[in-house]
Short mmCIF file of C-alpha atoms and ligand atoms in Angstrom, two decimals:
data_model
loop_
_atom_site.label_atom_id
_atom_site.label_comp_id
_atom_site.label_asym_id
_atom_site.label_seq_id
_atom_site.Cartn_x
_atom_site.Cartn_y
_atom_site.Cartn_z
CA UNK O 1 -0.31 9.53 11.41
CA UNK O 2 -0.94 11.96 8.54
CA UNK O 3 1.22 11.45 5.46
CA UNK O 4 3.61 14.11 4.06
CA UNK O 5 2.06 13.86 1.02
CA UNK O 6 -1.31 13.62 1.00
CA UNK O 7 -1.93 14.48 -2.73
CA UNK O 8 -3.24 11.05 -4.10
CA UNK O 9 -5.18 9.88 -1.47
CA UNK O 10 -6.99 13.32 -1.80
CA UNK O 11 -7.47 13.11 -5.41
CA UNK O 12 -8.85 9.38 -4.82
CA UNK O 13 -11.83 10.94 -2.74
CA UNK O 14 -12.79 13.82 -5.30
CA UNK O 15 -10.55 16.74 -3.68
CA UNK O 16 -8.26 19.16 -6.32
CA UNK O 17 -5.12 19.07 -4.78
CA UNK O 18 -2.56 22.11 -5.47
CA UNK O 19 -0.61 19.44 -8.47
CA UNK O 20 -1.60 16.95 -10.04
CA UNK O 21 -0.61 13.61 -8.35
CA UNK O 22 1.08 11.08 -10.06
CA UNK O 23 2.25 7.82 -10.58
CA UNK O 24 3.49 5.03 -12.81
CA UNK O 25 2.24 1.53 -13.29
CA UNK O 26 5.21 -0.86 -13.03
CA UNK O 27 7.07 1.98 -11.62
CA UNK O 28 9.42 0.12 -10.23
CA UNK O 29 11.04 -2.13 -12.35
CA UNK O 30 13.66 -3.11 -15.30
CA UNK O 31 13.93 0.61 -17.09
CA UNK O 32 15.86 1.65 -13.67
CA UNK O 33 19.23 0.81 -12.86
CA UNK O 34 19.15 0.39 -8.97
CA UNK O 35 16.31 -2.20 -10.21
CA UNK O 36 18.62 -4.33 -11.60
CA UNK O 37 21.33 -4.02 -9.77
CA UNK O 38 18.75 -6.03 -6.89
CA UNK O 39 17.79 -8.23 -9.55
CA UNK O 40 21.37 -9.27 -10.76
CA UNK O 41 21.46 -10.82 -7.27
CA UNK O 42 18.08 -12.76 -7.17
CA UNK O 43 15.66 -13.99 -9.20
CA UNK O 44 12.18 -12.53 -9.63
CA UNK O 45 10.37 -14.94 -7.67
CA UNK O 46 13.26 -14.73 -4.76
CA UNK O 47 12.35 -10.93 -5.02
CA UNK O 48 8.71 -10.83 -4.46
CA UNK O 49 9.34 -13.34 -1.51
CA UNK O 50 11.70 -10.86 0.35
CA UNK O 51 9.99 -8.43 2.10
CA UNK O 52 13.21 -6.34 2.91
CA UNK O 53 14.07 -6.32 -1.21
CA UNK O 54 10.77 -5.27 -1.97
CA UNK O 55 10.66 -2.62 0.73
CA UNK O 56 13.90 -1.42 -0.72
CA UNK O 57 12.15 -1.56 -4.88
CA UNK O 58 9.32 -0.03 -4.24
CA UNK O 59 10.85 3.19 -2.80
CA UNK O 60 12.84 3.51 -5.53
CA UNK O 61 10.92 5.28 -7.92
CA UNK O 62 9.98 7.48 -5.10
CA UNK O 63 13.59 8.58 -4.80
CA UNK O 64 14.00 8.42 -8.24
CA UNK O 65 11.29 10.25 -9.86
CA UNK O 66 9.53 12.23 -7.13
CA UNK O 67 6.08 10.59 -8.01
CA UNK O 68 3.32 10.65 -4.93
CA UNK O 69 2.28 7.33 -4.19
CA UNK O 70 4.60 3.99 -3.82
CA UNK O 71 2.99 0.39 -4.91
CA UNK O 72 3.87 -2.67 -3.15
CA UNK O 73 6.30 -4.56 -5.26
CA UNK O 74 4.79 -7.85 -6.07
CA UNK O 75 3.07 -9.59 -9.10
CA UNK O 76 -0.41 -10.24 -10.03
CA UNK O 77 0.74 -14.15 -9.89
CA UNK O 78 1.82 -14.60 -6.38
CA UNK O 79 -1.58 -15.63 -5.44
CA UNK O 80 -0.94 -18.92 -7.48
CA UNK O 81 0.94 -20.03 -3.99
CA UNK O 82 -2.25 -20.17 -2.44
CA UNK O 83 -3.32 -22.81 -5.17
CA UNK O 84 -0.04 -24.47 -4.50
CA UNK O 85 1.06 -23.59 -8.08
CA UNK O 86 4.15 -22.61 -9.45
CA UNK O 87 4.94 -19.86 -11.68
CA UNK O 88 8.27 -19.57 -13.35
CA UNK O 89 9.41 -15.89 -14.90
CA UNK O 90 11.63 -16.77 -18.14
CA UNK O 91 10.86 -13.72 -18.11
CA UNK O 92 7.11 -14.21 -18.92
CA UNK O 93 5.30 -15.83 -16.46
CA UNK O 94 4.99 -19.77 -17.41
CA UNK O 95 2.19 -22.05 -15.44
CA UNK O 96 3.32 -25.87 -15.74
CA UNK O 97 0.23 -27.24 -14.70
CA UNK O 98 -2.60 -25.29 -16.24
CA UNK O 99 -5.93 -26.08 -15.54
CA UNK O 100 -8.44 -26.41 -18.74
CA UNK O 101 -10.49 -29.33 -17.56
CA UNK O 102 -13.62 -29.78 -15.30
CA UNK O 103 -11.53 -32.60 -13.80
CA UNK O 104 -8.39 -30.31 -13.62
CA UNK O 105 -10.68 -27.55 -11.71
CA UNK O 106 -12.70 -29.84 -9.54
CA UNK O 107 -9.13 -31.05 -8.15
CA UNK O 108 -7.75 -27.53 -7.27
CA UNK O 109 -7.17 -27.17 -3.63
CA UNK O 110 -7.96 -23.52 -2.97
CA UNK O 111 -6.04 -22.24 0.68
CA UNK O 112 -6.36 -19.26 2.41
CA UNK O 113 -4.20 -16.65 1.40
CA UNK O 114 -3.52 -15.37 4.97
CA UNK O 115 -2.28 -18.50 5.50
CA UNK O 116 -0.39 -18.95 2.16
CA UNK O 117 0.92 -15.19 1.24
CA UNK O 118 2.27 -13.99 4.71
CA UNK O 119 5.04 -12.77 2.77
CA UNK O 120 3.56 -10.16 0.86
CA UNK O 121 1.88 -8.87 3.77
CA UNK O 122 5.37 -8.76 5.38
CA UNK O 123 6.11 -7.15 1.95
CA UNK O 124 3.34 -4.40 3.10
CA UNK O 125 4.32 -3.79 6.63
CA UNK O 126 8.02 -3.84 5.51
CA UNK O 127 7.08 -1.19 2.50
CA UNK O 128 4.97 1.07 5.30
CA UNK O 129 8.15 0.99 7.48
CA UNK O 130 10.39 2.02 5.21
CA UNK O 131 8.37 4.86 3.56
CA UNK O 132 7.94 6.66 7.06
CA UNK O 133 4.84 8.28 6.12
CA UNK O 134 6.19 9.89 3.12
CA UNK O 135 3.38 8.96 0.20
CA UNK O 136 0.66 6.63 0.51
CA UNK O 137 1.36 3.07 -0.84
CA UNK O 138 -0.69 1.08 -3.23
CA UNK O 139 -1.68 -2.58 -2.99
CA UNK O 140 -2.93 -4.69 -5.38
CA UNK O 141 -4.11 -7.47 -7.47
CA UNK O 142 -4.99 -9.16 -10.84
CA UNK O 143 -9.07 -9.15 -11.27
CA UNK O 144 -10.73 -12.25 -11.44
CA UNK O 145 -10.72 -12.66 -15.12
CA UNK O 146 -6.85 -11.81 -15.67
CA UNK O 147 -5.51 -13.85 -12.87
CA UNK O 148 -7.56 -16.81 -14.38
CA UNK O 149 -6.37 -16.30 -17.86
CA UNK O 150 -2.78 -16.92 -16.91
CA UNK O 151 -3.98 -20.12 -15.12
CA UNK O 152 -6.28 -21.33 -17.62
CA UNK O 153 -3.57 -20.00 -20.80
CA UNK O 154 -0.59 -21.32 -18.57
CA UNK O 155 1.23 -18.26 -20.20
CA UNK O 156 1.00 -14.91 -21.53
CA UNK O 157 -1.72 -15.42 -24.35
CA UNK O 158 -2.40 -13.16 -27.79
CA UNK O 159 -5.59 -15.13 -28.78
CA UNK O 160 -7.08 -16.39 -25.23
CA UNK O 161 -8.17 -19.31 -26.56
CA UNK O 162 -8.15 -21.56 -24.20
CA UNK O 163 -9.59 -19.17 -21.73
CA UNK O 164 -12.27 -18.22 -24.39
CA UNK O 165 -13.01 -21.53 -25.69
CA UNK O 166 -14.07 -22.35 -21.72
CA UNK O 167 -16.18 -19.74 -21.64
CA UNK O 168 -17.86 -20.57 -24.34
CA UNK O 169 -18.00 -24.49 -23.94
CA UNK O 170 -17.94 -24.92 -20.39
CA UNK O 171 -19.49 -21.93 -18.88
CA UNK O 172 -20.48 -23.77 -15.53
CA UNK O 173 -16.65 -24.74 -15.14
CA UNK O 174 -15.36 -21.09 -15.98
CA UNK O 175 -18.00 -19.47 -13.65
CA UNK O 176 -16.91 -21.69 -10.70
CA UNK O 177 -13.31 -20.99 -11.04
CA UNK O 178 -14.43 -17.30 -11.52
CA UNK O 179 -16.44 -17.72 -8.15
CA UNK O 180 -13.53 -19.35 -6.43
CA UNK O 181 -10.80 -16.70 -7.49
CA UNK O 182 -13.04 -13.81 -6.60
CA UNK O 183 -13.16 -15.73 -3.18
CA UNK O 184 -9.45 -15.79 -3.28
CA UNK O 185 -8.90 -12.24 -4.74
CA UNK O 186 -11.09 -10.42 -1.84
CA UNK O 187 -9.13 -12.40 0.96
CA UNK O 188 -6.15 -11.28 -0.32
CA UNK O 189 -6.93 -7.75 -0.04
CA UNK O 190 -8.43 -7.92 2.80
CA UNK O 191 -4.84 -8.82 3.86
CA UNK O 192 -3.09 -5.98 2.42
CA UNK O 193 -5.38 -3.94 3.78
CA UNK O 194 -5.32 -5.49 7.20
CA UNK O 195 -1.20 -5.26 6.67
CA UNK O 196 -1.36 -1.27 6.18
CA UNK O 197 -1.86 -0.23 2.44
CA UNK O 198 -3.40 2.76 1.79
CA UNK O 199 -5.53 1.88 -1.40
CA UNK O 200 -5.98 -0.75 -3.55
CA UNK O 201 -6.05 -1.06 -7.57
CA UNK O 202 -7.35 -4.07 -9.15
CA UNK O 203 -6.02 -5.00 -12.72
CA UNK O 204 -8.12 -6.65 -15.23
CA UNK O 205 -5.10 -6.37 -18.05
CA UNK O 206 -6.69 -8.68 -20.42
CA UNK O 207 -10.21 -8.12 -20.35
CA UNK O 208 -9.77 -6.32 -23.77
CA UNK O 209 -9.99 -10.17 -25.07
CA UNK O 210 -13.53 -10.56 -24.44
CA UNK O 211 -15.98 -8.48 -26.10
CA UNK O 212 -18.07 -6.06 -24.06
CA UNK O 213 -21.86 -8.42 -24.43
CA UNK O 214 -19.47 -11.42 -23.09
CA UNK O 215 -17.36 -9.32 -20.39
CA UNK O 216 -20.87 -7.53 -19.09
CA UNK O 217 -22.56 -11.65 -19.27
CA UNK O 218 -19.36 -13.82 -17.98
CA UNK O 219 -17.16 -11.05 -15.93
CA UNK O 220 -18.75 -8.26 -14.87
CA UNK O 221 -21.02 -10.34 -11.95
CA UNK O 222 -17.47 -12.00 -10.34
CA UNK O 223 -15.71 -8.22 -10.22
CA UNK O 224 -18.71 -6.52 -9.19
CA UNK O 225 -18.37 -8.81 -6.09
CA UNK O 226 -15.20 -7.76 -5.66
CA UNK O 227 -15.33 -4.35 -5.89
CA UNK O 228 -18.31 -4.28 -3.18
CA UNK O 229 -16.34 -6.89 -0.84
CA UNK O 230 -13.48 -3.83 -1.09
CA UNK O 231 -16.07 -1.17 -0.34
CA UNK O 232 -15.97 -2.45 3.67
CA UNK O 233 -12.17 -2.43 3.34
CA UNK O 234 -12.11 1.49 4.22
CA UNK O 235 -9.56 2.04 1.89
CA UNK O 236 -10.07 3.95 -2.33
CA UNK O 237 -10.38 1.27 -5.48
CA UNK O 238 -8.84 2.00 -8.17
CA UNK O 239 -10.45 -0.11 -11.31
CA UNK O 240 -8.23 -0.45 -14.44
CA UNK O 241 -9.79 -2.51 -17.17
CA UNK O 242 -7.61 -2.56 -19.71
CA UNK O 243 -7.76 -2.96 -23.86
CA UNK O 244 -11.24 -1.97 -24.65
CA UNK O 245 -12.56 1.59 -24.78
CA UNK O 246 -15.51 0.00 -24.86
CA UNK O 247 -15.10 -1.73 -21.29
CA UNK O 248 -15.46 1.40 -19.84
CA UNK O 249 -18.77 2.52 -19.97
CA UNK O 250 -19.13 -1.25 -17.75
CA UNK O 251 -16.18 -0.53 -15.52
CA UNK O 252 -17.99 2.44 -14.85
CA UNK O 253 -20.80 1.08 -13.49
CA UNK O 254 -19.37 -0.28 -10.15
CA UNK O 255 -18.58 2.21 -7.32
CA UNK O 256 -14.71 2.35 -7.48
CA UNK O 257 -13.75 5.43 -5.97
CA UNK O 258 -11.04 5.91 -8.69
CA UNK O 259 -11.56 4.61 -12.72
CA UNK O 260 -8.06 3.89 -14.43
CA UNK O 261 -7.80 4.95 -18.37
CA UNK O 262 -6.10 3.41 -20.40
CA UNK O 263 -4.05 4.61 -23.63
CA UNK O 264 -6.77 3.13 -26.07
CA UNK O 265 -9.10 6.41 -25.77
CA UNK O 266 -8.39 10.00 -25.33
CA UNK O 267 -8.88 11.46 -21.88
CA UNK O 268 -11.57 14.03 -22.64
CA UNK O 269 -13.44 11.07 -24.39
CA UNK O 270 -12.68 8.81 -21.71
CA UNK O 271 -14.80 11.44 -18.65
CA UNK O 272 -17.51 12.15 -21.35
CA UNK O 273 -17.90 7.89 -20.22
CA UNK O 274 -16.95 8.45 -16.92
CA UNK O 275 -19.11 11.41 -16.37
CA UNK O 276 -17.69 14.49 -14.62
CA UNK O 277 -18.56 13.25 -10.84
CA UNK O 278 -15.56 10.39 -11.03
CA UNK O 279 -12.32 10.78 -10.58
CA UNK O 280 -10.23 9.07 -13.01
CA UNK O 281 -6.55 7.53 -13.57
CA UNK O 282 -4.50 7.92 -16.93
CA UNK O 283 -3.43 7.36 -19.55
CA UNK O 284 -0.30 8.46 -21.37
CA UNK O 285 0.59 5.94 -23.74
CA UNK O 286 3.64 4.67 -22.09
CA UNK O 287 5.73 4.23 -25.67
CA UNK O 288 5.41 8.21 -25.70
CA UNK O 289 8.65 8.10 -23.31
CA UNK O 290 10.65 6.68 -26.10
CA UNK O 291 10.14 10.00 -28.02
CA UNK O 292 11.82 13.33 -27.42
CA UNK O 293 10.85 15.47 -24.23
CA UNK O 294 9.03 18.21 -25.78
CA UNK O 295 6.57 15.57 -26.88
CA UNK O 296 5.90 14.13 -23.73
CA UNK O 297 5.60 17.48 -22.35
CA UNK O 298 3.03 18.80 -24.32
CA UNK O 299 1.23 15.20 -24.69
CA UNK O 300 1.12 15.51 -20.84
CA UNK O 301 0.35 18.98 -20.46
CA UNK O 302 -2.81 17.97 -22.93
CA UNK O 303 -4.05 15.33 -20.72
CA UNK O 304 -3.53 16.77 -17.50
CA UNK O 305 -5.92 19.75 -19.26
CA UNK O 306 -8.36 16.89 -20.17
CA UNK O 307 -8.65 16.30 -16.81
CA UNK O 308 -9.69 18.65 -15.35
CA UNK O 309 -13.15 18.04 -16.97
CA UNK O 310 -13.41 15.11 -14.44
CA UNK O 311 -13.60 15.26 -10.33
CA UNK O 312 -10.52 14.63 -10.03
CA UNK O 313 -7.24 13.54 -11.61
CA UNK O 314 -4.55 11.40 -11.14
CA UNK O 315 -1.86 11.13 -13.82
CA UNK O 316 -0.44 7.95 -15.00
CA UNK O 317 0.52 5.97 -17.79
CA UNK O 318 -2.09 4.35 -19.56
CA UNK O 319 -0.42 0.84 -19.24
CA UNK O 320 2.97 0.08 -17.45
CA UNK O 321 6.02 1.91 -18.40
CA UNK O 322 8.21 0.69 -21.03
CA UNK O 323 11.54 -1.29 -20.44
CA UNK O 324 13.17 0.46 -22.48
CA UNK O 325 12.31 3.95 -20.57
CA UNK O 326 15.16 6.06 -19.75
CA UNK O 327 14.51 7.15 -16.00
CA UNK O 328 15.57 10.80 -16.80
CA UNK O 329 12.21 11.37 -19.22
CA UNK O 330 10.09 9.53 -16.60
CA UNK O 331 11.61 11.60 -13.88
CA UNK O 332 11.39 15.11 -16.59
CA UNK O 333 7.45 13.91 -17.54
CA UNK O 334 6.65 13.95 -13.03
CA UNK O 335 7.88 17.70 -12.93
CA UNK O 336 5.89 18.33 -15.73
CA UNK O 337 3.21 17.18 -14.51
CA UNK O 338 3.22 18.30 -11.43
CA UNK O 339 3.97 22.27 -13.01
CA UNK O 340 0.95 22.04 -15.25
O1 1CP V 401 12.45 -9.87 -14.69
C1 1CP V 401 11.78 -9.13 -13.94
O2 1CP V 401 12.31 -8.33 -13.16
C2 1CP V 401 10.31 -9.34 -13.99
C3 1CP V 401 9.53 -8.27 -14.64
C4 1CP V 401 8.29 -8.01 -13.79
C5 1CP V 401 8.09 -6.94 -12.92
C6 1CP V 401 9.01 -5.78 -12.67
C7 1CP V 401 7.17 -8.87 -13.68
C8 1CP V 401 6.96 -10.16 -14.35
N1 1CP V 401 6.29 -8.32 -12.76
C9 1CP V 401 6.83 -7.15 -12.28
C10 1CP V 401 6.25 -6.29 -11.23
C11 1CP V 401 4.82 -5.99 -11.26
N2 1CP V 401 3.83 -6.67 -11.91
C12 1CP V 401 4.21 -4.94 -10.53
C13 1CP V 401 5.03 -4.11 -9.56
C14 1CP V 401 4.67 -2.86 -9.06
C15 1CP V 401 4.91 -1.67 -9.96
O3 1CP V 401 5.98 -1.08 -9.88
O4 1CP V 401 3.98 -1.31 -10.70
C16 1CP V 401 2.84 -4.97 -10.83
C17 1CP V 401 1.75 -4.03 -10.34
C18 1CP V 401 2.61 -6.07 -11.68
C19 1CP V 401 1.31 -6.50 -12.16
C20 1CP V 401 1.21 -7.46 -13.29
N3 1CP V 401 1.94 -8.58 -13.52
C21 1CP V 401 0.20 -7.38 -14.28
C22 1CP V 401 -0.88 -6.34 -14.31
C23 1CP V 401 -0.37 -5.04 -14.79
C24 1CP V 401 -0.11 -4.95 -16.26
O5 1CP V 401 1.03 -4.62 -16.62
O6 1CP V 401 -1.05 -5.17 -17.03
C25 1CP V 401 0.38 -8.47 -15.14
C26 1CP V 401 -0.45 -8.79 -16.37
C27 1CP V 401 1.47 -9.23 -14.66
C28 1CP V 401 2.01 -10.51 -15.20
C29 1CP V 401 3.46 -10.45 -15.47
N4 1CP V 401 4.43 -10.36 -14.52
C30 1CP V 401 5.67 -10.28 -15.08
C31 1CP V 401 5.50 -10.36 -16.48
C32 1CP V 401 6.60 -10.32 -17.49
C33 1CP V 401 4.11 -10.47 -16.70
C34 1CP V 401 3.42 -10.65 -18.03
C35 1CP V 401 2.98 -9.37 -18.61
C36 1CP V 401 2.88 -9.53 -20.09
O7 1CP V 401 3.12 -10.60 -20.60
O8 1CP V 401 2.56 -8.50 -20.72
#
């Protein structure tokens, strides 16, 4: 069944459709109203596990805004369940039993995530239902490294010490966690896939704490597996590795269909990395919405120019939108893309 609106799947494969596409990382979420109006009635975790709720989340920035592709409403965490490992949102995401030893890893039980996350593929289905063919939707998942971090950390980090200090010290124990995630990570999509998403994005939000010699030596190997294992999937990658300009040039390297950008380097800089046979993903700074319309207008008009120097384009924040967003400028900043 052909979508309605076909504009993001064709920018993923290299086409110019007539606009722009766009979307918004953490689209859905606590800047709009209808979001927390569900929320007032469950908790986060009682959200992601309710396929119906997060059918009914997801398409509301579609309503909302207008923008051209819906993603699954979920958390990079979930997958913990598969570990049999809670994560509480107070409202950052809190591990209770972290894992920093070789003793603590050797005893993880890793299960199959078809097995252990048959909600979020009822999440999918439920999503594809509900859309009706309108826009494509977008699964997803934390990369290797990120997802680790949180269980290694046990919380939202600023230094990544404990992560880094593994790395450094126990490099055989960080590898084979690394190996074993990665394991995880590409059943998981598989399942998503399998489930009825349209594309996939992988998230590696923290790989800005390692420095590129170290990301290239202790990451790059687990998500270049991954990225191939999604290459049989039949669906577009998107890559986003976020909080080093630097990381790009490595991102880069692996055949993702689609390279996210994110707010840390201007756009035109971004495809000289890139190169102008990729299509690319970005990367408004998302704090721009807190300033007055004509800014984000011509801030978005000037990367939406910048992009056309690459195959294609697909407009987007360069990290997830702000809280504090009123929906109005996020809805104002989609028409203007989508007029430029
Ligand atoms: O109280 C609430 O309602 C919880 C807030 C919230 C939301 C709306 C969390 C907790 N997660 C989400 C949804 C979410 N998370 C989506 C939904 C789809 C969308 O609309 O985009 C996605 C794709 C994520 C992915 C995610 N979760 C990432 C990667 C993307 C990124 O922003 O870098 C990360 C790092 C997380 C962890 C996480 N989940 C939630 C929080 C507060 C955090 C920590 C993030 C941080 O500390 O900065």
């Amino acid at each position: 069944m052909p979508l309605q609106n076909e504009t993001f799947l064709q920018a993923c494969r290299g086409e110019r459709p007539a606009h722009t596409p766009i979307w918004l990382m953490r689209q859905a979420g606590r800047y709009m109203p209808e979001y927390r109006a569900v929320r007032s009635r469950v908790t986060f975790n009682q959200l992601c596990r309710s396929p119906d709720l997060c059918a009914e989340v997801t398409l509301q920035p579609i309503d909302g805004l207008g923008v051209d592709a819906a993603i699954l409403f979920s958390d990079i965490l979930v997958v913990f369940d598969a570990l049999g490992i809670d994560v509480r949102f107070e409202p950052s995401p809190v591990i209770a039993t972290p894992v920093r030893t070789e003793a603590e890893a050797l005893a993880l039980r890793w299960g199959d995530p078809h097995e252990h996350l048959g909600y979020v593929f009822d999440a999918v289905r439920a999503c594809k239902r509900a859309l009706a063919d309108r826009v494509p939707l977008i699964g997803f998942c934390g990369a290797p490294f990120t997802t680790l971090s949180y269980l290694v950390e046990g919380q939202t980090s600023r230094e990544f010490e404990k992560i880094k200090g593994m790395i450094f010290s126990a490099p055989k124990v960080f590898a084979g966690l690394m190996e074993n995630m990665t394991s995880l990570l590409c059943e998981y999509l598989r399942g998503q896939v399998l489930a009825g998403v349209d594309a996939l994005q992988v998230f590696d939000s923290w790989a800005g704490a390692l420095s590129p010699a170290d990301y290239r030596e202790h990451v790059l190997p687990h998500l270049a597996r991954l990225v191939h294992f999604t290459r049989g999937l039949g669906v577009p990658l998107i890559l986003f590795v976020r909080g080093n300009a630097n990381l790009l040039a490595l991102a880069a390297e692996l055949p993702a269909e689609v390279i996210g950008i994110d707010w840390s380097i201007d756009m035109d800089q971004a495809i000289a990395v890139t190169g102008p046979n990729r299509v690319v993903q970005g990367n408004l700074d998302p704090m721009l919405l807190l300033g007055p319309a004509e800014l984000v207008e011509r801030k978005a008009r000037a990367c939406v120019a910048a992009g056309r120097a690459a195959k294609a384009h697909i407009f987007n924040l360069g990290h997830g939108i702000s809280r504090h967003t009123d929906p109005a400028i996020a809805r104002h900043l989609v028409e203007v893309v989508h007029s430029a």
